[in-house]
Short mmCIF file of C-alpha atoms in Angstrom, two decimals:
data_model
loop_
_atom_site.label_atom_id
_atom_site.label_comp_id
_atom_site.label_asym_id
_atom_site.label_seq_id
_atom_site.Cartn_x
_atom_site.Cartn_y
_atom_site.Cartn_z
CA MET A 1 -20.91 4.92 4.20
CA GLN A 2 -24.05 7.08 6.49
CA GLU A 3 -25.88 5.53 4.69
CA ASP A 4 -25.92 2.10 5.25
CA ILE A 5 -24.49 2.31 9.03
CA PHE A 6 -27.77 4.09 9.97
CA GLU A 7 -29.17 0.75 8.51
CA ILE A 8 -27.35 -1.03 10.91
CA CYS A 9 -28.06 0.84 13.71
CA ILE A 10 -32.49 0.46 12.62
CA GLU A 11 -32.08 -3.19 12.26
CA GLU A 12 -30.50 -2.88 15.69
CA ALA A 13 -33.95 -1.28 16.77
CA GLN A 14 -35.83 -3.84 15.15
CA LYS A 15 -34.64 -5.69 17.52
CA ALA A 16 -35.12 -4.71 20.41
CA TYR A 17 -38.44 -3.90 18.81
CA ASP A 18 -39.05 -7.41 18.88
CA CYS A 19 -37.89 -7.83 21.92
CA ASP A 20 -40.77 -5.61 23.51
CA ASP A 21 -38.41 -2.68 24.28
CA VAL A 22 -38.02 0.45 22.77
CA PRO A 23 -36.70 0.35 19.31
CA ILE A 24 -32.98 1.90 20.00
CA GLY A 25 -30.06 0.67 17.99
CA ALA A 26 -26.85 1.73 17.93
CA VAL A 27 -23.02 1.03 16.24
CA LEU A 28 -19.24 2.11 17.57
CA ILE A 29 -17.27 2.34 14.37
CA ASN A 30 -13.67 2.82 14.54
CA ASN A 31 -10.70 3.18 11.64
CA ASN A 32 -14.64 2.63 9.13
CA VAL A 33 -14.80 -0.82 10.79
CA ILE A 34 -17.83 -1.89 12.67
CA VAL A 35 -16.77 -2.71 16.21
CA ALA A 36 -19.64 -3.27 17.92
CA LYS A 37 -23.12 -2.72 17.47
CA GLY A 38 -26.76 -3.55 19.45
CA PHE A 39 -30.31 -2.53 21.50
CA ASN A 40 -31.81 -1.44 23.49
CA ASN A 41 -31.98 -4.63 25.90
CA ARG A 42 -33.04 -2.89 29.17
CA GLU A 43 -36.86 -5.22 29.88
CA SER A 44 -35.81 -8.34 28.85
CA LEU A 45 -32.44 -8.29 30.97
CA HIS A 46 -33.84 -6.59 33.81
CA ASN A 47 -31.24 -3.66 33.42
CA VAL A 48 -31.68 -0.17 34.45
CA MET A 49 -28.63 0.29 31.99
CA GLY A 50 -29.01 -1.61 29.46
CA HIS A 51 -28.94 0.95 26.85
CA ALA A 52 -27.93 0.63 23.08
CA GLU A 53 -25.23 3.33 23.10
CA ILE A 54 -23.97 1.26 26.70
CA ASN A 55 -24.15 -2.08 25.73
CA VAL A 56 -22.57 -0.91 22.15
CA ILE A 57 -19.81 0.97 24.58
CA LEU A 58 -18.89 -1.89 26.91
CA GLU A 59 -18.57 -4.39 23.71
CA ALA A 60 -15.94 -2.20 21.67
CA SER A 61 -14.08 -1.92 24.88
CA LYS A 62 -14.17 -5.71 25.65
CA LYS A 63 -13.05 -6.39 21.56
CA LEU A 64 -10.71 -3.50 21.64
CA GLY A 65 -9.26 -4.09 25.12
CA ARG A 66 -9.40 -0.63 25.95
CA TRP A 67 -11.65 1.91 27.82
CA ASN A 68 -10.97 4.70 25.75
CA LEU A 69 -12.98 5.04 22.55
CA SER A 70 -11.45 8.93 21.77
CA ASP A 71 -10.57 6.98 18.35
CA CYS A 72 -14.18 5.93 17.32
CA ASP A 73 -17.87 7.27 15.95
CA LEU A 74 -20.95 6.73 17.69
CA TYR A 75 -24.01 6.20 15.54
CA VAL A 76 -27.42 5.48 17.57
CA THR A 77 -31.17 5.82 16.27
CA LEU A 78 -32.34 8.05 18.87
CA LYS A 79 -30.20 11.03 20.74
CA PRO A 80 -28.89 9.32 23.52
CA CYS A 81 -29.51 9.97 26.90
CA SER A 82 -28.16 12.18 29.90
CA MET A 83 -27.00 8.45 31.15
CA CYS A 84 -26.02 7.40 27.51
CA LEU A 85 -24.15 10.55 27.06
CA GLU A 86 -21.70 10.73 31.03
CA VAL A 87 -20.59 7.14 29.91
CA ILE A 88 -20.11 7.90 26.09
CA LYS A 89 -18.17 11.21 27.47
CA GLN A 90 -16.13 8.96 29.93
CA ALA A 91 -14.61 6.67 26.53
CA ARG A 92 -13.91 9.85 24.76
CA ILE A 93 -15.84 9.27 21.92
CA LYS A 94 -15.87 12.06 20.84
CA ASN A 95 -18.22 11.48 17.63
CA VAL A 96 -21.62 11.12 17.44
CA TYR A 97 -24.33 11.32 14.93
CA TYR A 98 -28.00 10.51 14.83
CA LEU A 99 -31.14 10.62 13.46
CA LEU A 100 -34.23 11.93 15.75
CA ASP A 101 -34.32 13.87 18.40
CA LYS A 102 -35.97 13.33 21.63
CA PRO A 103 -38.35 16.27 23.27
CA LEU A 104 -36.66 18.30 26.40
CA TYR A 105 -33.04 17.15 25.22
CA LYS A 106 -31.33 20.87 26.46
CA LYS A 107 -27.28 19.76 27.67
CA GLU A 108 -24.14 19.19 26.03
CA TYR A 109 -21.48 17.33 26.91
CA ASP A 110 -17.76 18.70 26.75
CA LYS A 111 -15.46 17.60 23.27
CA THR A 112 -18.24 14.86 23.11
CA VAL A 113 -19.73 16.44 18.91
CA VAL A 114 -22.96 15.24 19.12
CA THR A 115 -24.62 15.70 15.32
CA LYS A 116 -28.16 15.23 13.77
CA ILE A 117 -27.96 13.56 9.88
CA ASN A 118 -31.40 14.03 8.93
CA ASN A 119 -32.49 12.43 5.78
CA VAL A 120 -30.68 8.70 6.15
CA ASN A 121 -33.99 6.13 6.52
CA GLU A 122 -35.21 8.36 9.67
CA HIS A 123 -39.02 7.86 8.41
CA THR A 124 -38.85 3.85 8.75
CA TYR A 125 -37.13 4.11 12.44
CA VAL A 126 -39.98 6.81 12.90
CA LYS A 127 -42.06 4.15 11.96
CA MET A 128 -41.14 1.35 14.02
CA LEU A 129 -40.95 3.83 17.02
CA THR A 130 -44.17 5.67 16.72
CA ASP A 131 -46.00 1.77 16.71
CA PHE A 132 -44.43 0.33 19.39
CA PHE A 133 -45.59 3.06 22.18
CA GLN A 134 -48.88 3.41 20.02
CA ASN A 135 -48.74 -0.85 20.86
CA LYS A 136 -47.97 0.33 24.14
CA ARG A 137 -50.93 2.57 25.13
#
């Protein structure tokens, strides 16, 4: 199941990459059903909050008709930034699974459990992320 979800995360990250945004994709799951999926669109929307995690949380809240997502799990290609982690915390999401660490990240947040998943299509996403930043230089 996790491998399939991360495949979708990588597909979402590809959409951000194709839009010249940092390739990050996210999926929110409730009872083994995808509630929302999304990608970074900060550049195309000119919106500092256009992070994949926030986009997914907003979409899920709208679909479910509630802000409390304590029964949902978030999957994301890159470890969430501090802004996203605060939104995750406020949405009461307890489980966050990600593929890659970000450098300089050292903080843990309350009851939110953030878990790195190993060996799930990591190489595909590493290549996409590397290509994106190499093309920017």
